[in-house]
PDB file of C-alpha atoms in Angstrom:
ATOM      1  CA  UNK A  41     -22.717   9.246  14.258  1.00  0.00           C
ATOM      2  CA  UNK A  42     -19.508   9.103  12.300  1.00  0.00           C
ATOM      3  CA  UNK A  43     -19.482  11.362   9.267  1.00  0.00           C
ATOM      4  CA  UNK A  44     -17.391  13.325   6.793  1.00  0.00           C
ATOM      5  CA  UNK A  45     -18.148  16.814   5.519  1.00  0.00           C
ATOM      6  CA  UNK A  46     -16.351  18.303   2.551  1.00  0.00           C
ATOM      7  CA  UNK A  47     -16.698  21.542   0.680  1.00  0.00           C
ATOM      8  CA  UNK A  48     -19.268  21.680  -2.048  1.00  0.00           C
ATOM      9  CA  UNK A  49     -18.215  21.892  -5.628  1.00  0.00           C
ATOM     10  CA  UNK A  50     -17.671  22.412  -8.308  1.00  0.00           C
ATOM     11  CA  UNK A  51     -14.285  23.958  -7.810  1.00  0.00           C
ATOM     12  CA  UNK A  52     -13.102  25.591 -11.005  1.00  0.00           C
ATOM     13  CA  UNK A  53      -9.448  26.570 -11.372  1.00  0.00           C
ATOM     14  CA  UNK A  54      -7.021  27.579 -14.039  1.00  0.00           C
ATOM     15  CA  UNK A  55      -4.014  25.384 -14.721  1.00  0.00           C
ATOM     16  CA  UNK A  56      -1.152  25.927 -12.255  1.00  0.00           C
ATOM     17  CA  UNK A  57      -3.454  27.405  -9.608  1.00  0.00           C
ATOM     18  CA  UNK A  58      -3.281  26.353  -5.961  1.00  0.00           C
ATOM     19  CA  UNK A  59      -5.913  23.876  -4.808  1.00  0.00           C
ATOM     20  CA  UNK A  60      -7.511  23.398  -1.418  1.00  0.00           C
ATOM     21  CA  UNK A  61     -10.486  21.136  -0.800  1.00  0.00           C
ATOM     22  CA  UNK A  62     -11.670  21.243   2.789  1.00  0.00           C
ATOM     23  CA  UNK A  63     -12.655  18.143   4.715  1.00  0.00           C
ATOM     24  CA  UNK A  64     -13.739  17.765   8.325  1.00  0.00           C
ATOM     25  CA  UNK A  65     -14.868  14.671  10.140  1.00  0.00           C
ATOM     26  CA  UNK A  66     -16.807  13.478  13.162  1.00  0.00           C
ATOM     27  CA  UNK A  67     -15.824  10.136  14.609  1.00  0.00           C
ATOM     28  CA  UNK A  68     -15.815   8.107  17.765  1.00  0.00           C
ATOM     29  CA  UNK A  69     -12.417   6.615  18.297  1.00  0.00           C
ATOM     30  CA  UNK A  70      -9.361   7.196  16.140  1.00  0.00           C
ATOM     31  CA  UNK A  71     -10.105   6.932  12.424  1.00  0.00           C
ATOM     32  CA  UNK A  72      -7.764   6.632   9.508  1.00  0.00           C
ATOM     33  CA  UNK A  73      -8.366   9.313   6.886  1.00  0.00           C
ATOM     34  CA  UNK A  74      -8.286   9.096   3.113  1.00  0.00           C
ATOM     35  CA  UNK A  75      -8.705  10.991  -0.098  1.00  0.00           C
ATOM     36  CA  UNK A  76     -10.099   9.046  -3.039  1.00  0.00           C
ATOM     37  CA  UNK A  77     -10.275  10.343  -6.604  1.00  0.00           C
ATOM     38  CA  UNK A  78     -12.763   9.370  -9.296  1.00  0.00           C
ATOM     39  CA  UNK A  79     -11.766  10.228 -12.842  1.00  0.00           C
ATOM     40  CA  UNK A  80     -14.502  10.301 -15.493  1.00  0.00           C
ATOM     41  CA  UNK A  81     -15.655   6.796 -16.359  1.00  0.00           C
ATOM     42  CA  UNK A  82     -13.387   5.125 -13.810  1.00  0.00           C
ATOM     43  CA  UNK A  83     -13.704   3.655 -10.341  1.00  0.00           C
ATOM     44  CA  UNK A  84     -12.595   5.325  -7.136  1.00  0.00           C
ATOM     45  CA  UNK A  85      -8.853   5.237  -6.576  1.00  0.00           C
ATOM     46  CA  UNK A  86      -7.048   5.809  -3.328  1.00  0.00           C
ATOM     47  CA  UNK A  87      -5.081   9.048  -3.663  1.00  0.00           C
ATOM     48  CA  UNK A  88      -3.514   9.312  -0.212  1.00  0.00           C
ATOM     49  CA  UNK A  89      -4.042   8.342   3.380  1.00  0.00           C
ATOM     50  CA  UNK A  90      -3.018   9.148   6.959  1.00  0.00           C
ATOM     51  CA  UNK A  91      -3.495   6.765   9.839  1.00  0.00           C
ATOM     52  CA  UNK A  92      -2.781   8.913  12.897  1.00  0.00           C
ATOM     53  CA  UNK A  93      -2.730  12.500  14.085  1.00  0.00           C
ATOM     54  CA  UNK A  94      -0.135  14.783  12.457  1.00  0.00           C
ATOM     55  CA  UNK A  95       0.591  12.269   9.688  1.00  0.00           C
ATOM     56  CA  UNK A  96       0.877  13.776   6.229  1.00  0.00           C
ATOM     57  CA  UNK A  97      -0.287  11.750   3.268  1.00  0.00           C
ATOM     58  CA  UNK A  98       1.055  12.649  -0.160  1.00  0.00           C
ATOM     59  CA  UNK A  99       0.840  11.380  -3.715  1.00  0.00           C
ATOM     60  CA  UNK A 100       1.059  12.864  -7.240  1.00  0.00           C
ATOM     61  CA  UNK A 101       1.738  16.335  -5.805  1.00  0.00           C
ATOM     62  CA  UNK A 102      -1.320  16.216  -3.541  1.00  0.00           C
ATOM     63  CA  UNK A 103      -0.988  16.264   0.220  1.00  0.00           C
ATOM     64  CA  UNK A 104      -3.173  16.323   3.310  1.00  0.00           C
ATOM     65  CA  UNK A 105      -2.344  16.466   7.015  1.00  0.00           C
ATOM     66  CA  UNK A 106      -4.356  14.689   9.705  1.00  0.00           C
ATOM     67  CA  UNK A 107      -5.298  17.426  12.181  1.00  0.00           C
ATOM     68  CA  UNK A 108      -6.887  15.931  15.261  1.00  0.00           C
ATOM     69  CA  UNK A 109      -7.342  19.276  17.024  1.00  0.00           C
ATOM     70  CA  UNK A 110      -9.488  20.646  14.189  1.00  0.00           C
ATOM     71  CA  UNK A 111     -10.782  17.229  13.025  1.00  0.00           C
ATOM     72  CA  UNK A 112      -9.711  18.116   9.510  1.00  0.00           C
ATOM     73  CA  UNK A 113      -7.927  16.549   6.545  1.00  0.00           C
ATOM     74  CA  UNK A 114      -7.767  19.241   3.869  1.00  0.00           C
ATOM     75  CA  UNK A 115      -6.469  18.296   0.428  1.00  0.00           C
ATOM     76  CA  UNK A 116      -3.918  20.627  -1.190  1.00  0.00           C
ATOM     77  CA  UNK A 117      -1.905  20.823  -4.367  1.00  0.00           C
ATOM     78  CA  UNK A 118       0.437  23.612  -5.287  1.00  0.00           C
ATOM     79  CA  UNK A 119      -0.117  23.617  -9.038  1.00  0.00           C
ATOM     80  CA  UNK A 120      -3.052  21.794 -10.601  1.00  0.00           C
ATOM     81  CA  UNK A 121      -3.141  20.385 -14.114  1.00  0.00           C
ATOM     82  CA  UNK A 122      -6.007  19.776 -16.494  1.00  0.00           C
ATOM     83  CA  UNK A 123      -5.527  16.053 -15.873  1.00  0.00           C
ATOM     84  CA  UNK A 124      -6.450  16.585 -12.202  1.00  0.00           C
ATOM     85  CA  UNK A 125     -10.058  17.257 -13.193  1.00  0.00           C
ATOM     86  CA  UNK A 126     -12.066  14.653 -11.292  1.00  0.00           C
ATOM     87  CA  UNK A 127     -14.289  14.164  -8.263  1.00  0.00           C
ATOM     88  CA  UNK A 128     -12.451  13.977  -4.951  1.00  0.00           C
ATOM     89  CA  UNK A 129     -13.871  12.127  -1.945  1.00  0.00           C
ATOM     90  CA  UNK A 130     -12.707  12.470   1.631  1.00  0.00           C
ATOM     91  CA  UNK A 131     -13.292   9.370   3.732  1.00  0.00           C
ATOM     92  CA  UNK A 132     -12.635   7.919   7.149  1.00  0.00           C
ATOM     93  CA  UNK A 133     -12.177   4.354   8.263  1.00  0.00           C
ATOM     94  CA  UNK A 134     -13.011   3.025  11.685  1.00  0.00           C
ATOM     95  CA  UNK A 135     -12.577  -0.499  12.982  1.00  0.00           C
ATOM     96  CA  UNK A 136     -16.099  -1.407  14.029  1.00  0.00           C
ATOM     97  CA  UNK A 137     -18.010  -4.647  14.183  1.00  0.00           C
ATOM     98  CA  UNK A 138     -14.890  -6.603  13.348  1.00  0.00           C
ATOM     99  CA  UNK A 139     -13.849  -4.767  10.200  1.00  0.00           C
ATOM    100  CA  UNK A 140     -12.700  -1.433   8.803  1.00  0.00           C
ATOM    101  CA  UNK A 141     -15.762   0.528   7.718  1.00  0.00           C
ATOM    102  CA  UNK A 142     -15.296   3.298   5.143  1.00  0.00           C
ATOM    103  CA  UNK A 143     -17.478   6.403   5.398  1.00  0.00           C
ATOM    104  CA  UNK A 144     -17.340   8.885   2.535  1.00  0.00           C
ATOM    105  CA  UNK A 145     -18.058  12.550   2.136  1.00  0.00           C
ATOM    106  CA  UNK A 146     -20.304  13.759  -0.673  1.00  0.00           C
ATOM    107  CA  UNK A 147     -17.436  14.471  -3.037  1.00  0.00           C
ATOM    108  CA  UNK A 148     -16.079  17.669  -4.578  1.00  0.00           C
ATOM    109  CA  UNK A 149     -15.857  18.056  -8.316  1.00  0.00           C
ATOM    110  CA  UNK A 150     -12.719  19.800  -9.577  1.00  0.00           C
ATOM    111  CA  UNK A 151     -12.554  21.287 -13.054  1.00  0.00           C
ATOM    112  CA  UNK A 152      -9.206  22.621 -14.237  1.00  0.00           C
ATOM    113  CA  UNK A 153      -9.092  24.760 -17.366  1.00  0.00           C
ATOM    114  CA  UNK A 154      -6.044  25.428 -19.545  1.00  0.00           C
TER     115      UNK A 154
ATOM    116  CA  UNK B  75      -3.069  -7.290 -12.553  1.00  0.00           C
ATOM    117  CA  UNK B  76      -6.726  -6.955 -13.467  1.00  0.00           C
ATOM    118  CA  UNK B  77      -8.814  -4.669 -11.307  1.00  0.00           C
ATOM    119  CA  UNK B  78     -12.354  -5.134 -10.073  1.00  0.00           C
ATOM    120  CA  UNK B  79     -14.622  -5.871 -13.013  1.00  0.00           C
ATOM    121  CA  UNK B  80     -18.277  -4.929 -13.085  1.00  0.00           C
ATOM    122  CA  UNK B  81     -20.995  -5.424 -15.659  1.00  0.00           C
ATOM    123  CA  UNK B  82     -23.004  -4.012 -17.147  1.00  0.00           C
ATOM    124  CA  UNK B  83     -21.619  -0.487 -17.051  1.00  0.00           C
ATOM    125  CA  UNK B  84     -25.011   1.043 -17.760  1.00  0.00           C
ATOM    126  CA  UNK B  85     -28.553  -0.239 -17.350  1.00  0.00           C
ATOM    127  CA  UNK B  86     -31.871   1.455 -18.100  1.00  0.00           C
ATOM    128  CA  UNK B  87     -35.047  -0.261 -16.982  1.00  0.00           C
ATOM    129  CA  UNK B  88     -38.635   0.587 -16.249  1.00  0.00           C
ATOM    130  CA  UNK B  89     -39.877   0.580 -12.683  1.00  0.00           C
ATOM    131  CA  UNK B  90     -41.081  -2.739 -11.316  1.00  0.00           C
ATOM    132  CA  UNK B  91     -38.648  -4.618 -13.556  1.00  0.00           C
ATOM    133  CA  UNK B  92     -35.867  -6.778 -12.090  1.00  0.00           C
ATOM    134  CA  UNK B  93     -32.185  -5.991 -12.599  1.00  0.00           C
ATOM    135  CA  UNK B  94     -28.921  -7.685 -11.681  1.00  0.00           C
ATOM    136  CA  UNK B  95     -25.350  -6.473 -11.418  1.00  0.00           C
ATOM    137  CA  UNK B  96     -22.261  -8.647 -11.528  1.00  0.00           C
ATOM    138  CA  UNK B  97     -18.862  -8.161  -9.918  1.00  0.00           C
ATOM    139  CA  UNK B  98     -15.570 -10.012 -10.272  1.00  0.00           C
ATOM    140  CA  UNK B  99     -13.153  -8.941  -7.527  1.00  0.00           C
ATOM    141  CA  UNK B 100      -9.376  -8.858  -7.662  1.00  0.00           C
ATOM    142  CA  UNK B 101      -7.979 -12.358  -7.560  1.00  0.00           C
ATOM    143  CA  UNK B 102      -7.198 -13.474  -4.026  1.00  0.00           C
ATOM    144  CA  UNK B 103      -9.232 -10.793  -2.300  1.00  0.00           C
ATOM    145  CA  UNK B 104     -11.320 -12.355   0.443  1.00  0.00           C
ATOM    146  CA  UNK B 105     -13.616  -9.412   1.130  1.00  0.00           C
ATOM    147  CA  UNK B 106     -16.138  -7.936  -1.277  1.00  0.00           C
ATOM    148  CA  UNK B 107     -18.325  -4.861  -0.856  1.00  0.00           C
ATOM    149  CA  UNK B 108     -21.335  -3.455  -2.657  1.00  0.00           C
ATOM    150  CA  UNK B 109     -21.914   0.286  -2.363  1.00  0.00           C
ATOM    151  CA  UNK B 110     -24.621   2.566  -3.702  1.00  0.00           C
ATOM    152  CA  UNK B 111     -23.694   6.060  -4.820  1.00  0.00           C
ATOM    153  CA  UNK B 112     -26.583   8.455  -5.292  1.00  0.00           C
ATOM    154  CA  UNK B 113     -26.108  11.479  -7.503  1.00  0.00           C
ATOM    155  CA  UNK B 114     -23.982  14.098  -5.798  1.00  0.00           C
ATOM    156  CA  UNK B 115     -23.201  11.895  -2.811  1.00  0.00           C
ATOM    157  CA  UNK B 116     -20.476   9.583  -1.651  1.00  0.00           C
ATOM    158  CA  UNK B 117     -20.736   5.798  -1.748  1.00  0.00           C
ATOM    159  CA  UNK B 118     -22.717   4.096   1.015  1.00  0.00           C
ATOM    160  CA  UNK B 119     -22.192   0.468   1.959  1.00  0.00           C
ATOM    161  CA  UNK B 120     -24.995  -1.954   1.136  1.00  0.00           C
ATOM    162  CA  UNK B 121     -23.396  -5.283   1.991  1.00  0.00           C
ATOM    163  CA  UNK B 122     -20.019  -6.761   2.831  1.00  0.00           C
ATOM    164  CA  UNK B 123     -18.864 -10.332   2.257  1.00  0.00           C
ATOM    165  CA  UNK B 124     -16.028 -12.193   3.893  1.00  0.00           C
ATOM    166  CA  UNK B 125     -15.432 -15.039   1.484  1.00  0.00           C
ATOM    167  CA  UNK B 126     -18.961 -16.319   0.792  1.00  0.00           C
ATOM    168  CA  UNK B 127     -20.506 -15.080   4.037  1.00  0.00           C
ATOM    169  CA  UNK B 128     -22.453 -11.823   4.224  1.00  0.00           C
ATOM    170  CA  UNK B 129     -21.113 -10.304   7.448  1.00  0.00           C
ATOM    171  CA  UNK B 130     -22.742  -6.870   7.261  1.00  0.00           C
ATOM    172  CA  UNK B 131     -25.979  -6.401   5.334  1.00  0.00           C
ATOM    173  CA  UNK B 132     -27.590  -3.964   7.738  1.00  0.00           C
ATOM    174  CA  UNK B 133     -27.976  -1.281   5.050  1.00  0.00           C
ATOM    175  CA  UNK B 134     -29.373  -3.603   2.372  1.00  0.00           C
ATOM    176  CA  UNK B 135     -33.120  -3.059   1.746  1.00  0.00           C
ATOM    177  CA  UNK B 136     -33.999  -6.701   2.039  1.00  0.00           C
ATOM    178  CA  UNK B 137     -37.533  -6.379   0.763  1.00  0.00           C
ATOM    179  CA  UNK B 138     -36.288  -5.847  -2.770  1.00  0.00           C
ATOM    180  CA  UNK B 139     -32.514  -6.262  -2.769  1.00  0.00           C
ATOM    181  CA  UNK B 140     -30.621  -9.530  -2.615  1.00  0.00           C
ATOM    182  CA  UNK B 141     -27.013 -10.500  -3.099  1.00  0.00           C
ATOM    183  CA  UNK B 142     -24.915 -13.586  -3.301  1.00  0.00           C
ATOM    184  CA  UNK B 143     -21.251 -14.449  -3.571  1.00  0.00           C
ATOM    185  CA  UNK B 144     -20.878 -17.924  -4.924  1.00  0.00           C
ATOM    186  CA  UNK B 145     -17.729 -19.823  -3.947  1.00  0.00           C
ATOM    187  CA  UNK B 146     -16.381 -16.665  -2.367  1.00  0.00           C
ATOM    188  CA  UNK B 147     -15.379 -15.100  -5.688  1.00  0.00           C
ATOM    189  CA  UNK B 148     -17.877 -13.402  -8.030  1.00  0.00           C
ATOM    190  CA  UNK B 149     -20.901 -11.650  -6.650  1.00  0.00           C
ATOM    191  CA  UNK B 150     -24.319 -10.651  -7.957  1.00  0.00           C
ATOM    192  CA  UNK B 151     -26.552  -7.896  -6.602  1.00  0.00           C
ATOM    193  CA  UNK B 152     -30.208  -8.034  -7.586  1.00  0.00           C
ATOM    194  CA  UNK B 153     -33.114  -5.638  -7.294  1.00  0.00           C
ATOM    195  CA  UNK B 154     -36.645  -6.930  -7.746  1.00  0.00           C
ATOM    196  CA  UNK B 155     -38.749  -4.966  -8.361  1.00  0.00           C
ATOM    197  CA  UNK B 156     -36.841  -1.769  -9.084  1.00  0.00           C
ATOM    198  CA  UNK B 157     -38.233   1.590  -7.969  1.00  0.00           C
ATOM    199  CA  UNK B 158     -37.530   5.086  -9.264  1.00  0.00           C
ATOM    200  CA  UNK B 159     -35.450   5.830  -6.167  1.00  0.00           C
ATOM    201  CA  UNK B 160     -33.056   2.990  -6.990  1.00  0.00           C
ATOM    202  CA  UNK B 161     -31.474   5.056  -9.762  1.00  0.00           C
ATOM    203  CA  UNK B 162     -27.824   5.336  -8.706  1.00  0.00           C
ATOM    204  CA  UNK B 163     -24.349   4.012  -9.404  1.00  0.00           C
ATOM    205  CA  UNK B 164     -23.710   0.616  -7.821  1.00  0.00           C
ATOM    206  CA  UNK B 165     -20.072   0.110  -6.940  1.00  0.00           C
ATOM    207  CA  UNK B 166     -18.277  -3.094  -6.130  1.00  0.00           C
ATOM    208  CA  UNK B 167     -15.011  -3.114  -4.194  1.00  0.00           C
ATOM    209  CA  UNK B 168     -12.694  -5.786  -2.879  1.00  0.00           C
ATOM    210  CA  UNK B 169      -9.874  -6.033  -0.369  1.00  0.00           C
ATOM    211  CA  UNK B 170      -7.586  -8.553   1.274  1.00  0.00           C
ATOM    212  CA  UNK B 171      -8.449  -8.286   4.940  1.00  0.00           C
ATOM    213  CA  UNK B 172      -5.673  -9.398   7.238  1.00  0.00           C
ATOM    214  CA  UNK B 173      -6.656  -8.070  10.618  1.00  0.00           C
ATOM    215  CA  UNK B 174      -7.404  -4.783  12.303  1.00  0.00           C
ATOM    216  CA  UNK B 175      -5.090  -2.566  10.298  1.00  0.00           C
ATOM    217  CA  UNK B 176      -6.542  -0.795   7.280  1.00  0.00           C
ATOM    218  CA  UNK B 177      -6.473  -2.780   4.066  1.00  0.00           C
ATOM    219  CA  UNK B 178      -7.122  -0.812   0.901  1.00  0.00           C
ATOM    220  CA  UNK B 179     -10.400  -1.307  -0.870  1.00  0.00           C
ATOM    221  CA  UNK B 180     -10.130  -1.388  -4.665  1.00  0.00           C
ATOM    222  CA  UNK B 181     -13.174  -0.173  -6.541  1.00  0.00           C
ATOM    223  CA  UNK B 182     -14.673  -1.180  -9.847  1.00  0.00           C
ATOM    224  CA  UNK B 183     -15.999   1.377 -12.358  1.00  0.00           C
ATOM    225  CA  UNK B 184     -19.588   0.870 -11.222  1.00  0.00           C
ATOM    226  CA  UNK B 185     -22.914   0.176 -12.889  1.00  0.00           C
ATOM    227  CA  UNK B 186     -25.052   3.227 -13.543  1.00  0.00           C
ATOM    228  CA  UNK B 187     -28.721   2.259 -13.131  1.00  0.00           C
ATOM    229  CA  UNK B 188     -31.526   4.437 -14.434  1.00  0.00           C
ATOM    230  CA  UNK B 189     -35.075   3.472 -13.505  1.00  0.00           C
ATOM    231  CA  UNK B 190     -37.776   5.117 -15.644  1.00  0.00           C
TER     232      UNK B 190
END
């Protein structure tokens, strides 16, 4: 079935380090892909999205490129900050049964230290 | 604009007790979702409402879980009786569905349930 696999955490980095969180997916059809972020004590927020192959989503210095050939959507940021510490979820959306169904990965916790 | 509101934020109960969670979606959003997020996992859909109609409840354990969305606005999710395995974060989300294209789901902060 449709699924999302992302790298296990926690990922621990020093401030200004480069971040990569890997995400791969399995889907029938042509999904849209997303990264959601969950800050401590808050709800999930959409960080970025890409709706078709080769699209690049970007927001707040984060970016991810929809790679159909490798079924991947890796999240990257060139220089992380302490305020980026959160749990990051990769997700896909497929139109099925008359609506867009979101399927999430297990999440990757990021801890950034000063 | 107010986001999705959920209450309570935390709930601790003993097994076999009933519990209810409440959600107020973003004003004007016609679609409401309840998700369950187990520790260390991503959210999984329990039930989806279009207005007041439950259009996908295939993942809702109907022997003990029930939900309603009165007048197509607020929604309540109930568990009766609760089991140890129900300990999780219950998330509510809402969206304005306008066809096949993706419409962003906005999530509330969740209710963390602990069953002892």
